């Protein structure tokens, strides 16, 4: 469990940390979209350099990012190999029945590999430098226009921040119950698929009960502190744009200009 | 079946950015049939230490000998069932582990896992239901219909129903009313007198004074002191320095001027005796 990096915040104090979460979230989404604009070796080089600079700007240890890529490495390699063996065209180096290694194949495999890696790197930059609650605030801000079509954005935001708040609590609770059941002989790691599925009952039933109880307690506590669920609540955590966000904006503006110039049409 | 810790250290998520030392160079030996209290303020490593007794956590350094099993950092996670049959853990607020449809089934869950037959498990469950002070009538009810205190008793019965040799308790009486608390503590004390070893993690110094015959004091993951309660509660300044309290009886005794004590009383009974002695003499 300790190896999974998605959604984990690691404290730090570099430039990237000072950026507004809204800017970072938009930049991440934007980056994932424009990566697909790259279509020749030079443009892929630009994308790679830009994401590596972003990684370096966090001033975190490279190992953290390697941990982010590691769980997905098989998927990346698998996709790259598919590209390598099944792309037709260009100079053919090797052929066996339906498999063929061609110059196009090699090129495509490398492109896919880079595409995957940089997307994971940039998403990791976003998640390790932004606290989950900040991400929730950023999502709320992005959803604000939906208010026009009567989407209850405030409530969605509340649900999101409560959900995020309880992720660690539920994790702790899960581990505690698991340990308690292990202590009285439950076995979560052995046996076939069906045995294991059955072994989850002593874990899931208490977990559901405790989640429901927590929900009831929390809603009572919220009501007793004056929450009514209607409009007119003020905001305590206010996000502010700063000069650092101009860096963010400028950085991606340069990236998109370079990509537009150097991609082949 | 003594318990022996040799230079045990435990580090949470070693090698990751969230690395944190939980236990540091802990060595001690506990006698069979003893009642050991583990004290120390919050975050001192009590719960981390406790989870080592039945290998829910394995040390990252050193080794543990317990109930005929040796646990080292290399010990595999398989085949620990035998150890867990002998060494059992009651976590804080154990009522959160209840899951079966009936109280009886829930208590029988442990025994069944440890090789009791269906019949033996039910029988043991029934007898432990009485031992924790619950009536037979509730045995077929759902554990979720019970009160908090009753759920706690069912959970504790579920852990004791396979009669582990070593019973580790993490604040078993937290949140119980005074009467239930006393009943539970007496139950554990009787269990010890029947020849089992009890290890109790607690913040309640009166429980330490009343029941324990051995105390481990932890601070910042290190073992600060391992001695009998008399020695641990001897030095008031030392206790204060390490954020520990004294038992109420000894606090009261300290307020009595012009009284002489052979040794500072730790329990109510000792205190009354000493006061009587002083008044007569």
Short mmCIF file of N, CA, C and O in Angstrom, two decimals, chain B residues 35-149:
data_model
loop_
_atom_site.label_atom_id
_atom_site.label_comp_id
_atom_site.label_asym_id
_atom_site.label_seq_id
_atom_site.Cartn_x
_atom_site.Cartn_y
_atom_site.Cartn_z
N UNK B 35 1.51 -10.21 34.53
CA UNK B 35 0.56 -9.19 34.07
C UNK B 35 1.39 -7.94 33.81
O UNK B 35 1.79 -7.25 34.74
N UNK B 36 1.68 -7.68 32.55
CA UNK B 36 2.57 -6.58 32.22
C UNK B 36 1.76 -5.40 31.70
O UNK B 36 0.88 -5.59 30.87
N UNK B 37 2.06 -4.22 32.19
CA UNK B 37 1.42 -3.03 31.66
C UNK B 37 2.42 -2.29 30.80
O UNK B 37 3.59 -2.20 31.15
N UNK B 38 1.95 -1.80 29.64
CA UNK B 38 2.80 -0.97 28.80
C UNK B 38 2.26 0.45 28.89
O UNK B 38 1.10 0.68 28.57
N UNK B 39 3.06 1.38 29.38
CA UNK B 39 2.59 2.76 29.49
C UNK B 39 3.53 3.71 28.75
O UNK B 39 4.63 3.32 28.34
N UNK B 40 3.09 4.92 28.59
CA UNK B 40 3.85 5.92 27.84
C UNK B 40 2.84 6.83 27.17
O UNK B 40 1.70 6.42 26.95
N UNK B 41 3.24 8.07 26.86
CA UNK B 41 2.23 8.96 26.31
C UNK B 41 1.95 8.65 24.85
O UNK B 41 2.62 7.82 24.25
N UNK B 42 0.94 9.32 24.30
CA UNK B 42 0.49 9.04 22.94
C UNK B 42 1.65 9.17 21.95
O UNK B 42 2.42 10.13 22.01
N UNK B 43 1.76 8.19 21.06
CA UNK B 43 2.83 8.26 20.06
C UNK B 43 4.16 7.73 20.56
O UNK B 43 5.18 7.91 19.91
N UNK B 44 4.15 7.07 21.71
CA UNK B 44 5.42 6.57 22.24
C UNK B 44 5.78 5.20 21.67
O UNK B 44 6.89 4.73 21.87
N UNK B 45 4.85 4.58 20.95
CA UNK B 45 5.16 3.30 20.33
C UNK B 45 4.47 2.10 20.97
O UNK B 45 4.76 0.97 20.63
N UNK B 46 3.52 2.38 21.89
CA UNK B 46 2.84 1.28 22.58
C UNK B 46 2.12 0.34 21.62
O UNK B 46 2.29 -0.87 21.66
N UNK B 47 1.30 0.95 20.75
CA UNK B 47 0.50 0.12 19.84
C UNK B 47 1.39 -0.57 18.81
O UNK B 47 1.13 -1.71 18.43
N UNK B 48 2.44 0.11 18.38
CA UNK B 48 3.39 -0.51 17.45
C UNK B 48 4.02 -1.73 18.09
O UNK B 48 4.11 -2.80 17.50
N UNK B 49 4.44 -1.55 19.34
CA UNK B 49 5.06 -2.65 20.07
C UNK B 49 4.09 -3.81 20.19
O UNK B 49 4.42 -4.97 19.95
N UNK B 50 2.82 -3.48 20.51
CA UNK B 50 1.84 -4.53 20.74
C UNK B 50 1.63 -5.39 19.50
O UNK B 50 1.47 -6.60 19.59
N UNK B 51 1.64 -4.74 18.34
CA UNK B 51 1.38 -5.51 17.12
C UNK B 51 2.53 -6.44 16.75
O UNK B 51 2.42 -7.23 15.83
N UNK B 52 3.64 -6.33 17.49
CA UNK B 52 4.73 -7.26 17.25
C UNK B 52 4.51 -8.59 17.97
O UNK B 52 5.10 -9.58 17.60
N UNK B 53 3.67 -8.58 19.01
CA UNK B 53 3.54 -9.79 19.81
C UNK B 53 2.98 -10.95 19.00
O UNK B 53 3.34 -12.09 19.20
N UNK B 54 2.04 -10.68 18.07
CA UNK B 54 1.58 -11.80 17.23
C UNK B 54 1.91 -11.57 15.75
O UNK B 54 1.21 -12.04 14.87
N UNK B 55 2.99 -10.84 15.53
CA UNK B 55 3.57 -10.70 14.19
C UNK B 55 2.63 -10.03 13.19
O UNK B 55 2.72 -10.29 12.00
N UNK B 56 1.72 -9.19 13.66
CA UNK B 56 0.98 -8.36 12.70
C UNK B 56 1.97 -7.38 12.08
O UNK B 56 1.84 -7.00 10.93
N UNK B 57 2.92 -6.98 12.88
CA UNK B 57 4.08 -6.25 12.36
C UNK B 57 5.29 -7.11 12.66
O UNK B 57 5.37 -7.75 13.71
N UNK B 58 6.21 -7.12 11.71
CA UNK B 58 7.44 -7.85 11.97
C UNK B 58 8.56 -6.83 12.17
O UNK B 58 8.58 -5.81 11.49
N UNK B 59 9.48 -7.11 13.09
CA UNK B 59 10.53 -6.13 13.35
C UNK B 59 11.37 -5.91 12.09
O UNK B 59 11.53 -6.82 11.29
N UNK B 60 11.86 -4.70 11.92
CA UNK B 60 12.78 -4.47 10.80
C UNK B 60 14.22 -4.71 11.25
O UNK B 60 15.12 -4.80 10.44
N UNK B 61 14.41 -4.79 12.58
CA UNK B 61 15.71 -5.18 13.13
C UNK B 61 15.48 -6.04 14.36
O UNK B 61 14.45 -5.91 15.01
N UNK B 62 16.44 -6.89 14.68
CA UNK B 62 16.37 -7.67 15.91
C UNK B 62 15.45 -8.86 15.78
O UNK B 62 14.96 -9.18 14.71
N UNK B 63 15.22 -9.54 16.90
CA UNK B 63 14.31 -10.70 16.84
C UNK B 63 13.48 -10.85 18.11
O UNK B 63 13.80 -10.32 19.16
N UNK B 64 12.37 -11.56 17.96
CA UNK B 64 11.42 -11.75 19.05
C UNK B 64 11.22 -13.25 19.24
O UNK B 64 11.00 -13.96 18.26
N UNK B 65 11.30 -13.69 20.49
CA UNK B 65 10.93 -15.08 20.78
C UNK B 65 9.66 -15.04 21.59
O UNK B 65 9.60 -14.42 22.64
N UNK B 66 8.63 -15.69 21.09
CA UNK B 66 7.34 -15.67 21.79
C UNK B 66 6.58 -16.95 21.48
O UNK B 66 6.55 -17.40 20.34
N UNK B 67 6.03 -17.56 22.51
CA UNK B 67 5.22 -18.77 22.37
C UNK B 67 5.85 -19.81 21.46
O UNK B 67 5.21 -20.41 20.60
N UNK B 68 7.15 -20.02 21.63
CA UNK B 68 7.83 -21.06 20.86
C UNK B 68 8.13 -20.68 19.43
O UNK B 68 8.60 -21.50 18.65
N UNK B 69 7.84 -19.45 19.04
CA UNK B 69 8.11 -19.01 17.68
C UNK B 69 9.17 -17.91 17.73
O UNK B 69 9.17 -17.10 18.65
N UNK B 70 10.03 -17.90 16.75
CA UNK B 70 10.99 -16.82 16.65
C UNK B 70 10.61 -15.94 15.47
O UNK B 70 10.40 -16.44 14.37
N UNK B 71 10.47 -14.66 15.71
CA UNK B 71 10.12 -13.75 14.63
C UNK B 71 11.32 -12.88 14.32
O UNK B 71 11.86 -12.22 15.21
N UNK B 72 11.74 -12.91 13.09
CA UNK B 72 12.84 -12.05 12.65
C UNK B 72 12.33 -11.24 11.46
O UNK B 72 11.23 -11.50 10.97
N UNK B 73 13.09 -10.27 10.98
CA UNK B 73 12.62 -9.50 9.82
C UNK B 73 12.34 -10.39 8.62
O UNK B 73 11.54 -10.04 7.76
N UNK B 74 12.96 -11.59 8.56
CA UNK B 74 12.79 -12.45 7.39
C UNK B 74 11.61 -13.40 7.52
O UNK B 74 11.28 -14.10 6.57
N UNK B 75 10.99 -13.48 8.72
CA UNK B 75 9.90 -14.43 8.92
C UNK B 75 8.82 -14.25 7.85
O UNK B 75 8.41 -13.14 7.56
N UNK B 76 8.39 -15.38 7.28
CA UNK B 76 7.38 -15.30 6.22
C UNK B 76 6.00 -15.10 6.83
O UNK B 76 5.73 -15.48 7.97
N UNK B 77 5.10 -14.49 6.04
CA UNK B 77 3.77 -14.20 6.56
C UNK B 77 2.89 -15.44 6.66
O UNK B 77 1.85 -15.41 7.30
N UNK B 78 3.32 -16.49 5.99
CA UNK B 78 2.54 -17.73 6.07
C UNK B 78 2.87 -18.44 7.37
O UNK B 78 3.87 -18.17 8.01
N UNK B 79 2.02 -19.38 7.75
CA UNK B 79 2.25 -20.20 8.94
C UNK B 79 2.34 -19.40 10.23
O UNK B 79 3.03 -19.78 11.14
N UNK B 80 1.65 -18.29 10.28
CA UNK B 80 1.66 -17.54 11.53
C UNK B 80 0.43 -17.88 12.36
O UNK B 80 0.25 -17.40 13.46
N UNK B 81 -0.44 -18.74 11.81
CA UNK B 81 -1.70 -19.06 12.49
C UNK B 81 -1.45 -19.67 13.87
O UNK B 81 -2.12 -19.33 14.83
N UNK B 82 -0.46 -20.57 13.93
CA UNK B 82 -0.16 -21.23 15.18
C UNK B 82 0.21 -20.20 16.25
O UNK B 82 -0.24 -20.26 17.37
N UNK B 83 1.04 -19.23 15.82
CA UNK B 83 1.45 -18.17 16.75
C UNK B 83 0.23 -17.37 17.21
O UNK B 83 0.08 -17.07 18.39
N UNK B 84 -0.68 -17.07 16.26
CA UNK B 84 -1.83 -16.22 16.61
C UNK B 84 -2.84 -16.96 17.47
O UNK B 84 -3.67 -16.34 18.12
N UNK B 85 -2.77 -18.28 17.43
CA UNK B 85 -3.64 -19.05 18.32
C UNK B 85 -3.15 -18.89 19.76
O UNK B 85 -3.95 -18.85 20.69
N UNK B 86 -1.86 -18.79 19.92
CA UNK B 86 -1.29 -18.68 21.27
C UNK B 86 -1.24 -17.24 21.77
O UNK B 86 -1.33 -16.99 22.95
N UNK B 87 -1.04 -16.32 20.84
CA UNK B 87 -0.92 -14.92 21.23
C UNK B 87 -2.05 -14.14 20.58
O UNK B 87 -2.14 -14.08 19.36
N UNK B 88 -2.90 -13.55 21.39
CA UNK B 88 -4.05 -12.87 20.81
C UNK B 88 -4.05 -11.39 21.17
O UNK B 88 -3.55 -10.99 22.21
N UNK B 89 -4.61 -10.60 20.26
CA UNK B 89 -4.62 -9.15 20.46
C UNK B 89 -6.05 -8.64 20.53
O UNK B 89 -6.86 -8.99 19.69
N UNK B 90 -6.33 -7.82 21.53
CA UNK B 90 -7.60 -7.10 21.55
C UNK B 90 -7.29 -5.65 21.27
O UNK B 90 -6.60 -5.00 22.04
N UNK B 91 -7.78 -5.15 20.12
CA UNK B 91 -7.47 -3.78 19.74
C UNK B 91 -8.35 -2.81 20.48
O UNK B 91 -9.36 -3.18 21.08
N UNK B 92 -7.96 -1.53 20.41
CA UNK B 92 -8.81 -0.48 20.99
C UNK B 92 -10.17 -0.50 20.29
O UNK B 92 -10.23 -0.68 19.08
N UNK B 93 -11.22 -0.30 21.03
CA UNK B 93 -12.58 -0.35 20.50
C UNK B 93 -12.81 -1.60 19.63
O UNK B 93 -13.11 -1.50 18.45
N UNK B 94 -12.65 -2.77 20.25
CA UNK B 94 -12.73 -4.01 19.46
C UNK B 94 -14.14 -4.27 18.91
O UNK B 94 -14.29 -5.13 18.06
N UNK B 95 -15.13 -3.51 19.38
CA UNK B 95 -16.49 -3.75 18.86
C UNK B 95 -16.57 -3.53 17.35
O UNK B 95 -17.49 -3.99 16.70
N UNK B 96 -15.58 -2.82 16.79
CA UNK B 96 -15.63 -2.59 15.35
C UNK B 96 -15.25 -3.83 14.54
O UNK B 96 -15.27 -3.80 13.33
N UNK B 97 -14.91 -4.93 15.21
CA UNK B 97 -14.56 -6.12 14.44
C UNK B 97 -15.74 -7.09 14.31
O UNK B 97 -15.62 -8.14 13.69
N UNK B 98 -16.89 -6.77 14.91
CA UNK B 98 -18.04 -7.68 14.85
C UNK B 98 -18.61 -7.71 13.43
O UNK B 98 -18.71 -6.68 12.78
N UNK B 99 -18.97 -8.89 12.94
CA UNK B 99 -19.52 -8.94 11.58
C UNK B 99 -20.55 -10.03 11.36
O UNK B 99 -21.29 -9.98 10.39
N UNK B 100 -20.61 -11.05 12.24
CA UNK B 100 -21.49 -12.18 11.98
C UNK B 100 -22.95 -11.83 12.22
O UNK B 100 -23.27 -10.76 12.75
N UNK B 101 -23.84 -12.76 11.84
CA UNK B 101 -25.27 -12.50 11.99
C UNK B 101 -25.74 -12.62 13.43
O UNK B 101 -26.68 -11.96 13.82
N UNK B 102 -25.10 -13.52 14.17
CA UNK B 102 -25.50 -13.66 15.57
C UNK B 102 -24.28 -13.52 16.47
O UNK B 102 -23.14 -13.73 16.03
N UNK B 103 -24.56 -13.15 17.70
CA UNK B 103 -23.52 -12.99 18.70
C UNK B 103 -22.71 -14.27 18.84
O UNK B 103 -21.47 -14.25 18.86
N UNK B 104 -23.42 -15.40 18.88
CA UNK B 104 -22.74 -16.67 19.10
C UNK B 104 -21.77 -16.99 17.96
O UNK B 104 -20.64 -17.41 18.18
N UNK B 105 -22.23 -16.78 16.73
CA UNK B 105 -21.37 -17.04 15.56
C UNK B 105 -20.13 -16.16 15.60
O UNK B 105 -19.05 -16.58 15.22
N UNK B 106 -20.32 -14.92 16.05
CA UNK B 106 -19.19 -14.01 16.06
C UNK B 106 -18.13 -14.46 17.05
O UNK B 106 -16.94 -14.44 16.76
N UNK B 107 -18.59 -14.89 18.23
CA UNK B 107 -17.61 -15.36 19.22
C UNK B 107 -16.94 -16.64 18.72
O UNK B 107 -15.76 -16.86 18.94
N UNK B 108 -17.71 -17.47 17.99
CA UNK B 108 -17.17 -18.76 17.54
C UNK B 108 -16.23 -18.61 16.34
O UNK B 108 -15.56 -19.57 15.96
N UNK B 109 -16.18 -17.42 15.75
CA UNK B 109 -15.35 -17.21 14.55
C UNK B 109 -13.88 -17.55 14.80
O UNK B 109 -13.26 -18.29 14.05
N UNK B 110 -13.34 -17.00 15.89
CA UNK B 110 -11.94 -17.26 16.24
C UNK B 110 -11.67 -18.74 16.46
O UNK B 110 -10.83 -19.33 15.78
N UNK B 111 -12.39 -19.36 17.40
CA UNK B 111 -12.16 -20.79 17.64
C UNK B 111 -12.24 -21.63 16.37
O UNK B 111 -11.41 -22.51 16.14
N UNK B 112 -13.21 -21.32 15.48
CA UNK B 112 -13.34 -22.10 14.25
C UNK B 112 -12.10 -21.93 13.37
O UNK B 112 -11.63 -22.87 12.76
N UNK B 113 -11.58 -20.72 13.33
CA UNK B 113 -10.37 -20.48 12.54
C UNK B 113 -9.18 -21.26 13.08
O UNK B 113 -8.27 -21.60 12.35
N UNK B 114 -9.19 -21.49 14.39
CA UNK B 114 -8.03 -22.15 14.99
C UNK B 114 -8.29 -23.63 15.19
O UNK B 114 -7.73 -24.25 16.09
N UNK B 115 -9.16 -24.20 14.39
CA UNK B 115 -9.28 -25.66 14.34
C UNK B 115 -10.27 -26.29 15.31
O UNK B 115 -10.32 -27.51 15.42
N UNK B 116 -11.07 -25.50 16.04
CA UNK B 116 -12.11 -26.09 16.85
C UNK B 116 -13.19 -26.64 15.91
O UNK B 116 -13.43 -26.06 14.84
N UNK B 117 -13.86 -27.73 16.30
CA UNK B 117 -15.00 -28.19 15.50
C UNK B 117 -16.16 -27.25 15.74
O UNK B 117 -16.18 -26.48 16.70
N UNK B 118 -17.16 -27.31 14.85
CA UNK B 118 -18.35 -26.47 14.97
C UNK B 118 -18.93 -26.54 16.38
O UNK B 118 -19.23 -25.52 17.00
N UNK B 119 -19.06 -27.78 16.90
CA UNK B 119 -19.67 -28.00 18.21
C UNK B 119 -18.82 -27.37 19.32
O UNK B 119 -19.32 -26.63 20.17
N UNK B 120 -17.51 -27.67 19.28
CA UNK B 120 -16.60 -27.14 20.31
C UNK B 120 -16.61 -25.62 20.29
O UNK B 120 -16.64 -24.98 21.35
N UNK B 121 -16.61 -25.06 19.09
CA UNK B 121 -16.58 -23.61 18.96
C UNK B 121 -17.82 -22.99 19.59
O UNK B 121 -17.74 -22.02 20.35
N UNK B 122 -18.99 -23.58 19.28
CA UNK B 122 -20.25 -23.04 19.83
C UNK B 122 -20.26 -23.15 21.35
O UNK B 122 -20.70 -22.24 22.06
N UNK B 123 -19.76 -24.29 21.83
CA UNK B 123 -19.76 -24.51 23.27
C UNK B 123 -18.86 -23.50 23.97
O UNK B 123 -19.24 -22.88 24.97
N UNK B 124 -17.68 -23.33 23.41
CA UNK B 124 -16.75 -22.36 23.97
C UNK B 124 -17.35 -20.96 23.91
O UNK B 124 -17.24 -20.17 24.87
N UNK B 125 -18.01 -20.65 22.79
CA UNK B 125 -18.62 -19.33 22.65
C UNK B 125 -19.67 -19.11 23.72
O UNK B 125 -19.74 -18.04 24.34
N UNK B 126 -20.49 -20.15 23.97
CA UNK B 126 -21.55 -20.01 24.98
C UNK B 126 -20.95 -19.76 26.35
O UNK B 126 -21.41 -18.90 27.10
N UNK B 127 -19.89 -20.50 26.68
CA UNK B 127 -19.33 -20.35 28.02
C UNK B 127 -18.66 -18.99 28.17
O UNK B 127 -18.74 -18.37 29.24
N UNK B 128 -18.03 -18.51 27.09
CA UNK B 128 -17.38 -17.20 27.22
C UNK B 128 -18.39 -16.06 27.24
O UNK B 128 -18.14 -15.01 27.82
N UNK B 129 -19.54 -16.29 26.62
CA UNK B 129 -20.61 -15.29 26.68
C UNK B 129 -20.98 -15.04 28.14
O UNK B 129 -21.16 -13.90 28.56
N UNK B 130 -21.05 -16.12 28.91
CA UNK B 130 -21.37 -15.97 30.34
C UNK B 130 -20.21 -15.36 31.10
O UNK B 130 -20.39 -14.54 31.99
N UNK B 131 -19.00 -15.78 30.73
CA UNK B 131 -17.85 -15.29 31.47
C UNK B 131 -17.67 -13.78 31.34
O UNK B 131 -17.16 -13.14 32.25
N UNK B 132 -18.05 -13.21 30.18
CA UNK B 132 -17.93 -11.76 30.07
C UNK B 132 -19.18 -11.05 30.61
O UNK B 132 -19.32 -9.85 30.46
N UNK B 133 -20.06 -11.83 31.23
CA UNK B 133 -21.19 -11.23 31.93
C UNK B 133 -22.39 -10.92 31.05
O UNK B 133 -23.12 -9.96 31.31
N UNK B 134 -22.61 -11.71 29.99
CA UNK B 134 -23.80 -11.49 29.16
C UNK B 134 -24.73 -12.69 29.31
O UNK B 134 -24.28 -13.82 29.45
N UNK B 135 -26.04 -12.43 29.26
CA UNK B 135 -27.01 -13.52 29.42
C UNK B 135 -27.12 -14.37 28.15
O UNK B 135 -26.85 -13.89 27.06
N UNK B 136 -27.53 -15.64 28.33
CA UNK B 136 -27.68 -16.57 27.20
C UNK B 136 -28.66 -16.05 26.15
O UNK B 136 -28.53 -16.35 24.97
N UNK B 137 -29.66 -15.26 26.61
CA UNK B 137 -30.74 -14.85 25.69
C UNK B 137 -30.22 -14.11 24.46
O UNK B 137 -30.82 -14.17 23.40
N UNK B 138 -29.09 -13.40 24.61
CA UNK B 138 -28.68 -12.57 23.48
C UNK B 138 -27.85 -13.35 22.46
O UNK B 138 -27.47 -12.81 21.43
N UNK B 139 -27.61 -14.64 22.75
CA UNK B 139 -26.70 -15.37 21.87
C UNK B 139 -27.19 -15.47 20.44
O UNK B 139 -26.40 -15.56 19.51
N UNK B 140 -28.50 -15.44 20.22
CA UNK B 140 -29.02 -15.54 18.85
C UNK B 140 -29.35 -14.19 18.24
O UNK B 140 -29.90 -14.10 17.15
N UNK B 141 -29.07 -13.13 18.98
CA UNK B 141 -29.37 -11.81 18.43
C UNK B 141 -28.23 -11.30 17.56
O UNK B 141 -27.13 -11.84 17.60
N UNK B 142 -28.51 -10.28 16.77
CA UNK B 142 -27.44 -9.71 15.94
C UNK B 142 -26.56 -8.85 16.83
O UNK B 142 -27.05 -8.11 17.68
N UNK B 143 -25.25 -8.93 16.65
CA UNK B 143 -24.37 -8.11 17.50
C UNK B 143 -24.61 -6.61 17.32
O UNK B 143 -24.28 -5.83 18.20
N UNK B 144 -25.23 -6.23 16.19
CA UNK B 144 -25.42 -4.80 15.95
C UNK B 144 -26.63 -4.23 16.66
O UNK B 144 -26.89 -3.04 16.61
N UNK B 145 -27.41 -5.13 17.33
CA UNK B 145 -28.56 -4.64 18.11
C UNK B 145 -28.15 -4.32 19.54
O UNK B 145 -28.97 -3.84 20.32
N UNK B 146 -26.90 -4.61 19.89
CA UNK B 146 -26.50 -4.48 21.29
C UNK B 146 -26.02 -3.07 21.60
O UNK B 146 -25.74 -2.28 20.71
N UNK B 147 -25.90 -2.79 22.90
CA UNK B 147 -25.34 -1.50 23.30
C UNK B 147 -23.83 -1.54 23.12
O UNK B 147 -23.24 -2.62 22.95
N UNK B 148 -23.20 -0.36 23.15
CA UNK B 148 -21.75 -0.29 22.95
C UNK B 148 -20.99 -1.18 23.92
O UNK B 148 -20.08 -1.91 23.53
N UNK B 149 -21.39 -1.13 25.20
CA UNK B 149 -20.69 -1.92 26.21
C UNK B 149 -20.86 -3.41 25.98
O UNK B 149 -19.92 -4.20 26.14
#
